[in-house]
């Protein structure tokens, strides 16, 4: 995907590409253009107000779950600001920092299980640490009971396979709706001190509770994005450190920090490669002969921004935590900046420090091999990463 993004970046400030459907959208991969468009009020995320082509989207469109989601993610202007305010306080730096002991206890338990493996045994760090850590943290925050966690995770993952045919896509969308409906029903019967129970209540005394379709969509966005991004961040960081072990020496000698590693991973391997869709509220002239027409959809290459040679002229494709500038747009930009950025960074810090301090001899099981990538043009990360906690 990075090679494809580089080719698009070199071609123009925006390039018309074909997405599943087929749907045609303007792909934007240059840092400066992404930054400009994501902060531009002439760009919307609301397909119902600003995408004339919505009427032509076929039934069973694989991207429908995210693109047509009725949450704050796809709201515009004041509606977006009002909806986002209901969620944002739960992800503030202060609230996230209070979660540190819980994140640490979860990481300790998972890493101890890896440490208990015999010499030479292998494990998938994505499945053994990154995924259960982030899934536990986000589902605890939203009050998901144990018996529904795996069901929700499986249903969310199924909707990210955008190569699915219409029949499979419709089945995945129906399963996702059923699982979240089951979860909301459970929370209505078992309210507690969690974010879902808060969302079931009116935010203001004179306001109606959040409509059920909006509530379901909001939970999908916040729970799904709340673990998938951090899973890929953690897994990619482990891969980068074990591929370039000199950086572990630098960390132990105090030459670089864990923050340096995390930010460089976000720059070089942003967890979200492409995020569809946005729409031009009016014609937007990007220069170089490119005009995004009113109503045209736009797909933003957030992970591509960190490798833009205009921003990082010194070997932008090389993982180097010692570089002075690690600027990136891995968590987006503008009004839709990721609410979970603070939590993802905390989870990555705790996971990495716990893993490498507890297992100082940790190694890749298949050095020199590139693991398969996630089968989605949205998600950027390895499907799995085999490690050896105790090399024989």
C-alpha positions as a Python dict, from the first residue, in 0.01 Angstrom:
ca = {
    (1, 'X'): (0, 0, 0),
    (2, 'X'): (289, 239, 64),
    (3, 'X'): (419, 187, -291),
    (4, 'X'): (72, 251, -431),
    (5, 'X'): (37, 565, -219),
    (6, 'X'): (375, 691, -335),
    (7, 'X'): (272, 648, -699),
    (8, 'X'): (-52, 838, -639),
    (9, 'X'): (132, 1112, -449),
    (10, 'X'): (374, 1165, -734),
    (11, 'X'): (95, 1187, -990),
    (12, 'X'): (-117, 1476, -859),
    (13, 'X'): (-259, 1642, -544),
    (14, 'X'): (-563, 1415, -592),
    (15, 'X'): (-615, 1120, -825),
    (16, 'X'): (-946, 961, -922),
    (17, 'X'): (-947, 594, -813),
    (18, 'X'): (-1197, 309, -819),
    (19, 'X'): (-1324, 170, -489),
    (20, 'X'): (-1542, -140, -442),
    (21, 'X'): (-1892, -85, -573),
    (22, 'X'): (-1765, 47, -803),
    (23, 'X'): (-1747, 396, -653),
    (24, 'X'): (-1504, 656, -786),
    (25, 'X'): (-1333, 888, -540),
    (26, 'X'): (-1044, 1133, -529),
    (27, 'X'): (-746, 977, -351),
    (28, 'X'): (-539, 1229, -153),
    (29, 'X'): (-196, 1117, -28),
    (30, 'X'): (12, 1437, 9),
    (31, 'X'): (57, 1564, 364),
    (32, 'X'): (-12, 1929, 284),
    (33, 'X'): (-325, 1852, 82),
    (34, 'X'): (-461, 1614, 348),
    (35, 'X'): (-402, 1876, 616),
    (36, 'X'): (-576, 2143, 407),
    (37, 'X'): (-879, 1935, 312),
    (38, 'X'): (-944, 1782, 656),
    (39, 'X'): (-958, 2130, 807),
    (40, 'X'): (-1163, 2282, 522),
    (41, 'X'): (-1535, 2352, 589),
    (42, 'X'): (-1595, 2287, 218),
    (43, 'X'): (-1534, 1917, 291),
    (44, 'X'): (-1802, 1712, 468),
    (45, 'X'): (-1835, 1357, 598),
    (46, 'X'): (-2215, 1354, 571),
    (47, 'X'): (-2319, 1141, 271),
    (48, 'X'): (-2689, 1217, 317),
    (49, 'X'): (-2636, 1592, 276),
    (50, 'X'): (-2337, 1613, 44),
    (51, 'X'): (-2304, 1300, -172),
    (52, 'X'): (-2542, 1293, -470),
    (53, 'X'): (-2396, 957, -572),
    (54, 'X'): (-2537, 793, -258),
    (55, 'X'): (-2853, 704, -450),
    (56, 'X'): (-2647, 485, -686),
    (57, 'X'): (-2473, 282, -414),
    (58, 'X'): (-2568, -85, -465),
    (59, 'X'): (-2723, -302, -197),
    (60, 'X'): (-2455, -499, -18),
    (61, 'X'): (-2189, -235, -75),
    (62, 'X'): (-1891, -353, 138),
    (63, 'X'): (-1806, 0, 259),
    (64, 'X'): (-2159, 78, 377),
    (65, 'X'): (-2104, 7, 748),
    (66, 'X'): (-1844, 280, 787),
    (67, 'X'): (-1937, 524, 512),
    (68, 'X'): (-2312, 532, 582),
    (69, 'X'): (-2274, 511, 961),
    (70, 'X'): (-2517, 749, 1137),
    (71, 'X'): (-2284, 847, 1422),
    (72, 'X'): (-2092, 1170, 1484),
    (73, 'X'): (-1822, 1026, 1254),
    (74, 'X'): (-2029, 1116, 949),
    (75, 'X'): (-2190, 1434, 1078),
    (76, 'X'): (-2109, 1784, 955),
    (77, 'X'): (-2072, 2127, 1112),
    (78, 'X'): (-2264, 2200, 1430),
    (79, 'X'): (-2432, 1859, 1428),
    (80, 'X'): (-2087, 1698, 1439),
    (81, 'X'): (-1962, 1927, 1715),
    (82, 'X'): (-2272, 1864, 1929),
    (83, 'X'): (-2257, 1484, 1887),
    (84, 'X'): (-1882, 1466, 1945),
    (85, 'X'): (-1915, 1658, 2273),
    (86, 'X'): (-2112, 1366, 2419),
    (87, 'X'): (-1816, 1130, 2374),
    (88, 'X'): (-1507, 1349, 2391),
    (89, 'X'): (-1480, 1395, 2772),
    (90, 'X'): (-1435, 1020, 2820),
    (91, 'X'): (-1119, 1030, 2608),
    (92, 'X'): (-956, 1342, 2752),
    (93, 'X'): (-588, 1312, 2856),
    (94, 'X'): (-682, 1326, 3225),
    (95, 'X'): (-948, 1055, 3197),
    (96, 'X'): (-721, 835, 2987),
    (97, 'X'): (-434, 866, 3236),
    (98, 'X'): (-666, 738, 3509),
    (99, 'X'): (-695, 418, 3305),
    (100, 'X'): (-321, 351, 3322),
    (101, 'X'): (-334, 107, 3619),
    (102, 'X'): (-599, -101, 3444),
    (103, 'X'): (-406, -100, 3115),
    (104, 'X'): (-87, -196, 3303),
    (105, 'X'): (-256, -481, 3492),
    (106, 'X'): (-397, -620, 3168),
    (107, 'X'): (-59, -597, 2992),
    (108, 'X'): (115, -762, 3290),
    (109, 'X'): (-122, -1059, 3272),
    (110, 'X'): (-82, -1103, 2897),
    (111, 'X'): (297, -1068, 2897),
    (112, 'X'): (330, -1312, 3187),
    (113, 'X'): (152, -1570, 2973),
    (114, 'X'): (412, -1511, 2701),
    (115, 'X'): (692, -1532, 2957),
    (116, 'X'): (563, -1871, 3071),
    (117, 'X'): (624, -2026, 2727),
    (118, 'X'): (918, -2269, 2706),
    (119, 'X'): (1242, -2183, 2522),
    (120, 'X'): (1197, -2186, 2145),
    (121, 'X'): (818, -2166, 2158),
    (122, 'X'): (651, -1907, 1933),
    (123, 'X'): (348, -1684, 1973),
    (124, 'X'): (160, -1429, 1764),
    (125, 'X'): (210, -1096, 1940),
    (126, 'X'): (-97, -951, 1769),
    (127, 'X'): (-326, -1224, 1905),
    (128, 'X'): (-147, -1276, 2235),
    (129, 'X'): (-94, -912, 2339),
    (130, 'X'): (-203, -631, 2109),
    (131, 'X'): (-557, -749, 2038),
    (132, 'X'): (-661, -875, 2383),
    (133, 'X'): (-508, -571, 2555),
    (134, 'X'): (-686, -313, 2345),
    (135, 'X'): (-1011, -509, 2326),
    (136, 'X'): (-1018, -552, 2704),
    (137, 'X'): (-957, -183, 2768),
    (138, 'X'): (-1219, -51, 2526),
    (139, 'X'): (-1487, -306, 2615),
    (140, 'X'): (-1435, -239, 2986),
    (141, 'X'): (-1474, 134, 2916),
    (142, 'X'): (-1806, 70, 2739),
    (143, 'X'): (-1927, -198, 2978),
    (144, 'X'): (-1935, -488, 2730),
    (145, 'X'): (-1999, -811, 2926),
    (146, 'X'): (-1758, -1102, 2885),
    (147, 'X'): (-2005, -1319, 2692),
    (148, 'X'): (-2045, -1058, 2416),
    (149, 'X'): (-1685, -943, 2367),
    (150, 'X'): (-1571, -1205, 2120),
    (151, 'X'): (-1900, -1182, 1927),
    (152, 'X'): (-1866, -805, 1889),
    (153, 'X'): (-1501, -826, 1788),
    (154, 'X'): (-1573, -1091, 1523),
    (155, 'X'): (-1866, -891, 1386),
    (156, 'X'): (-1661, -571, 1365),
    (157, 'X'): (-1371, -746, 1192),
    (158, 'X'): (-1603, -900, 930),
    (159, 'X'): (-1718, -556, 813),
    (160, 'X'): (-1361, -443, 739),
    (161, 'X'): (-1318, -699, 459),
    (162, 'X'): (-1401, -473, 167),
    (163, 'X'): (-1328, -748, -85),
    (164, 'X'): (-1647, -924, 22),
    (165, 'X'): (-1916, -987, -239),
    (166, 'X'): (-2259, -823, -181),
    (167, 'X'): (-2407, -1136, -21),
    (168, 'X'): (-2125, -1169, 233),
    (169, 'X'): (-2124, -792, 295),
    (170, 'X'): (-2498, -790, 370),
    (171, 'X'): (-2457, -1087, 604),
    (172, 'X'): (-2170, -914, 786),
    (173, 'X'): (-2370, -592, 821),
    (174, 'X'): (-2672, -781, 955),
    (175, 'X'): (-2457, -971, 1205),
    (176, 'X'): (-2298, -646, 1324),
    (177, 'X'): (-2642, -488, 1374),
    (178, 'X'): (-2769, -793, 1563),
    (179, 'X'): (-2468, -809, 1795),
    (180, 'X'): (-2481, -440, 1886),
    (181, 'X'): (-2858, -457, 1931),
    (182, 'X'): (-2803, -748, 2170),
    (183, 'X'): (-2541, -544, 2356),
    (184, 'X'): (-2764, -236, 2391),
    (185, 'X'): (-3051, -453, 2513),
    (186, 'X'): (-2820, -599, 2776),
    (187, 'X'): (-2709, -252, 2890),
    (188, 'X'): (-3068, -131, 2920),
    (189, 'X'): (-3132, -425, 3154),
    (190, 'X'): (-2795, -394, 3334),
    (191, 'X'): (-2695, -24, 3354),
    (192, 'X'): (-2364, 47, 3526),
    (193, 'X'): (-2088, 308, 3557),
    (194, 'X'): (-1972, 285, 3196),
    (195, 'X'): (-1987, 490, 2879),
    (196, 'X'): (-2268, 293, 2714),
    (197, 'X'): (-2495, 345, 3013),
    (198, 'X'): (-2416, 718, 2993),
    (199, 'X'): (-2508, 727, 2624),
    (200, 'X'): (-2844, 564, 2698),
    (201, 'X'): (-2937, 871, 2901),
    (202, 'X'): (-3027, 1217, 2771),
    (203, 'X'): (-2728, 1451, 2768),
    (204, 'X'): (-2948, 1747, 2865),
    (205, 'X'): (-3263, 1755, 3083),
    (206, 'X'): (-3484, 1870, 2794),
    (207, 'X'): (-3330, 1644, 2528),
    (208, 'X'): (-3456, 1313, 2397),
    (209, 'X'): (-3224, 1011, 2441),
    (210, 'X'): (-3003, 926, 2146),
    (211, 'X'): (-3210, 745, 1879),
    (212, 'X'): (-3134, 373, 1861),
    (213, 'X'): (-2982, 376, 1508),
    (214, 'X'): (-2751, 662, 1607),
    (215, 'X'): (-2660, 489, 1934),
    (216, 'X'): (-2575, 163, 1755),
    (217, 'X'): (-2366, 350, 1498),
    (218, 'X'): (-2184, 547, 1769),
    (219, 'X'): (-2098, 231, 1961),
    (220, 'X'): (-1969, 63, 1646),
    (221, 'X'): (-1741, 358, 1564),
    (222, 'X'): (-1605, 410, 1913),
    (223, 'X'): (-1557, 43, 2008),
    (224, 'X'): (-1433, -65, 1663),
    (225, 'X'): (-1192, 224, 1615),
    (226, 'X'): (-1103, 205, 1984),
    (227, 'X'): (-918, -122, 1946),
    (228, 'X'): (-833, -171, 1578),
    (229, 'X'): (-607, 135, 1556),
    (230, 'X'): (-409, 51, 1869),
    (231, 'X'): (-377, -318, 1772),
    (232, 'X'): (-195, -221, 1453),
    (233, 'X'): (13, 45, 1624),
    (234, 'X'): (142, -202, 1885),
    (235, 'X'): (203, -484, 1637),
    (236, 'X'): (383, -258, 1389),
    (237, 'X'): (601, -111, 1665),
    (238, 'X'): (708, -457, 1785),
    (239, 'X'): (792, -555, 1427),
    (240, 'X'): (994, -237, 1372),
    (241, 'X'): (1191, -276, 1695),
    (242, 'X'): (1274, -642, 1637),
    (243, 'X'): (1368, -569, 1276),
    (244, 'X'): (1592, -280, 1387),
    (245, 'X'): (1716, -402, 1731),
    (246, 'X'): (1974, -122, 1754),
    (247, 'X'): (1685, 97, 1863),
    (248, 'X'): (1626, -125, 2166),
    (249, 'X'): (1987, -60, 2264),
    (250, 'X'): (1930, 313, 2222),
    (251, 'X'): (1624, 295, 2448),
    (252, 'X'): (1812, 105, 2719),
    (253, 'X'): (2101, 354, 2700),
    (254, 'X'): (1864, 653, 2717),
    (255, 'X'): (1941, 776, 2365),
    (256, 'X'): (1576, 764, 2259),
    (257, 'X'): (1247, 726, 2443),
    (258, 'X'): (946, 501, 2402),
    (259, 'X'): (759, 810, 2286),
    (260, 'X'): (1012, 840, 2001),
    (261, 'X'): (941, 481, 1899),
    (262, 'X'): (563, 525, 1912),
    (263, 'X'): (562, 850, 1715),
    (264, 'X'): (800, 710, 1452),
    (265, 'X'): (576, 404, 1416),
    (266, 'X'): (277, 634, 1369),
    (267, 'X'): (473, 825, 1105),
    (268, 'X'): (609, 527, 913),
    (269, 'X'): (324, 278, 966),
    (270, 'X'): (10, 474, 1047),
    (271, 'X'): (-259, 223, 1153),
    (272, 'X'): (-517, 368, 911),
    (273, 'X'): (-403, 383, 550),
    (274, 'X'): (-713, 516, 371),
    (275, 'X'): (-1028, 646, 536),
    (276, 'X'): (-1337, 681, 317),
    (277, 'X'): (-1533, 895, 256),
    (278, 'X'): (-1551, 1274, 254),
    (279, 'X'): (-1741, 1492, 6),
    (280, 'X'): (-1683, 1829, -155),
    (281, 'X'): (-1952, 2074, -46),
    (282, 'X'): (-1851, 2294, -342),
    (283, 'X'): (-1589, 2282, -617),
    (284, 'X'): (-1236, 2273, -471),
    (285, 'X'): (-941, 2372, -689),
    (286, 'X'): (-624, 2193, -570),
    (287, 'X'): (-401, 2333, -841),
    (288, 'X'): (-202, 2135, -1098),
    (289, 'X'): (-519, 2114, -1305),
    (290, 'X'): (-709, 1914, -1039),
    (291, 'X'): (-1058, 2030, -936),
    (292, 'X'): (-1265, 1816, -700),
    (293, 'X'): (-1620, 1879, -812),
    (294, 'X'): (-1910, 1955, -579),
    (295, 'X'): (-2049, 1627, -445),
    (296, 'X'): (-1744, 1423, -544),
    (297, 'X'): (-1628, 1169, -281),
    (298, 'X'): (-1276, 1190, -138),
    (299, 'X'): (-1062, 919, 24),
    (300, 'X'): (-784, 1037, 256),
    (301, 'X'): (-454, 846, 280),
    (302, 'X'): (-362, 927, 639),
    (303, 'X'): (-80, 670, 667),
    (304, 'X'): (64, 801, 340),
    (305, 'X'): (109, 1150, 486),
    (306, 'X'): (393, 1048, 718),
    (307, 'X'): (602, 919, 428),
    (308, 'X'): (559, 1227, 210),
    (309, 'X'): (912, 1327, 100),
    (310, 'X'): (810, 1694, 99),
    (311, 'X'): (754, 1665, 474),
    (312, 'X'): (1034, 1417, 549),
    (313, 'X'): (1300, 1442, 276),
    (314, 'X'): (1552, 1221, 464),
    (315, 'X'): (1461, 857, 383),
    (316, 'X'): (1087, 885, 455),
    (317, 'X'): (1034, 508, 410),
    (318, 'X'): (1298, 421, 671),
    (319, 'X'): (1203, 358, 1035),
    (320, 'X'): (1426, 589, 1240),
    (321, 'X'): (1316, 692, 1592),
    (322, 'X'): (1618, 923, 1618),
    (323, 'X'): (1490, 1158, 1346),
    (324, 'X'): (1415, 1506, 1478),
    (325, 'X'): (1076, 1551, 1313),
    (326, 'X'): (825, 1267, 1329),
    (327, 'X'): (528, 1469, 1213),
    (328, 'X'): (236, 1259, 1089),
    (329, 'X'): (-141, 1257, 1045),
    (330, 'X'): (-196, 903, 1174),
    (331, 'X'): (-484, 1017, 1395),
    (332, 'X'): (-630, 1252, 1138),
    (333, 'X'): (-653, 1629, 1147),
    (334, 'X'): (-912, 1899, 1199),
    (335, 'X'): (-1262, 1854, 1348),
    (336, 'X'): (-1253, 1475, 1303),
    (337, 'X'): (-918, 1421, 1480),
    (338, 'X'): (-932, 1079, 1645),
    (339, 'X'): (-1088, 1089, 1992),
    (340, 'X'): (-891, 781, 2095),
    (341, 'X'): (-543, 916, 2016),
    (342, 'X'): (-446, 959, 2383),
    (343, 'X'): (-570, 609, 2468),
    (344, 'X'): (-391, 445, 2173),
    (345, 'X'): (-62, 609, 2273),
    (346, 'X'): (-106, 499, 2635),
    (347, 'X'): (-184, 140, 2534),
    (348, 'X'): (118, 130, 2303),
    (349, 'X'): (350, 270, 2569),
    (350, 'X'): (235, 21, 2832),
    (351, 'X'): (238, -276, 2593),
    (352, 'X'): (586, -204, 2458),
    (353, 'X'): (753, -124, 2789),
    (354, 'X'): (601, -428, 2958),
    (355, 'X'): (687, -663, 2671),
    (356, 'X'): (1049, -561, 2619),
    (357, 'X'): (1134, -515, 2987),
    (358, 'X'): (988, -853, 3084),
    (359, 'X'): (1130, -1033, 2776),
    (360, 'X'): (1468, -874, 2697),
    (361, 'X'): (1569, -1160, 2462),
    (362, 'X'): (1250, -1141, 2254),
    (363, 'X'): (1310, -1214, 1883),
    (364, 'X'): (1122, -1254, 1557),
    (365, 'X'): (1031, -1613, 1475),
    (366, 'X'): (1092, -1552, 1103),
    (367, 'X'): (1351, -1275, 1068),
    (368, 'X'): (1376, -1128, 722),
    (369, 'X'): (1023, -1235, 625),
    (370, 'X'): (741, -987, 580),
    (371, 'X'): (416, -1109, 738),
    (372, 'X'): (95, -1086, 537),
    (373, 'X'): (-89, -754, 564),
    (374, 'X'): (-447, -697, 672),
    (375, 'X'): (-684, -755, 376),
    (376, 'X'): (-822, -403, 370),
    (377, 'X'): (-714, -81, 202),
    (378, 'X'): (-822, 101, 518),
    (379, 'X'): (-626, -92, 783),
    (380, 'X'): (-247, -87, 779),
    (381, 'X'): (-78, -359, 979),
    (382, 'X'): (34, -723, 973),
    (383, 'X'): (-226, -997, 1001),
    (384, 'X'): (0, -1153, 1263),
    (385, 'X'): (357, -1134, 1391),
    (386, 'X'): (524, -1450, 1517),
    (387, 'X'): (771, -1390, 1801),
    (388, 'X'): (992, -1611, 2019),
    (389, 'X'): (974, -1491, 2382),
    (390, 'X'): (1269, -1708, 2488),
    (391, 'X'): (1499, -1804, 2198),
    (392, 'X'): (1643, -2154, 2247),
}
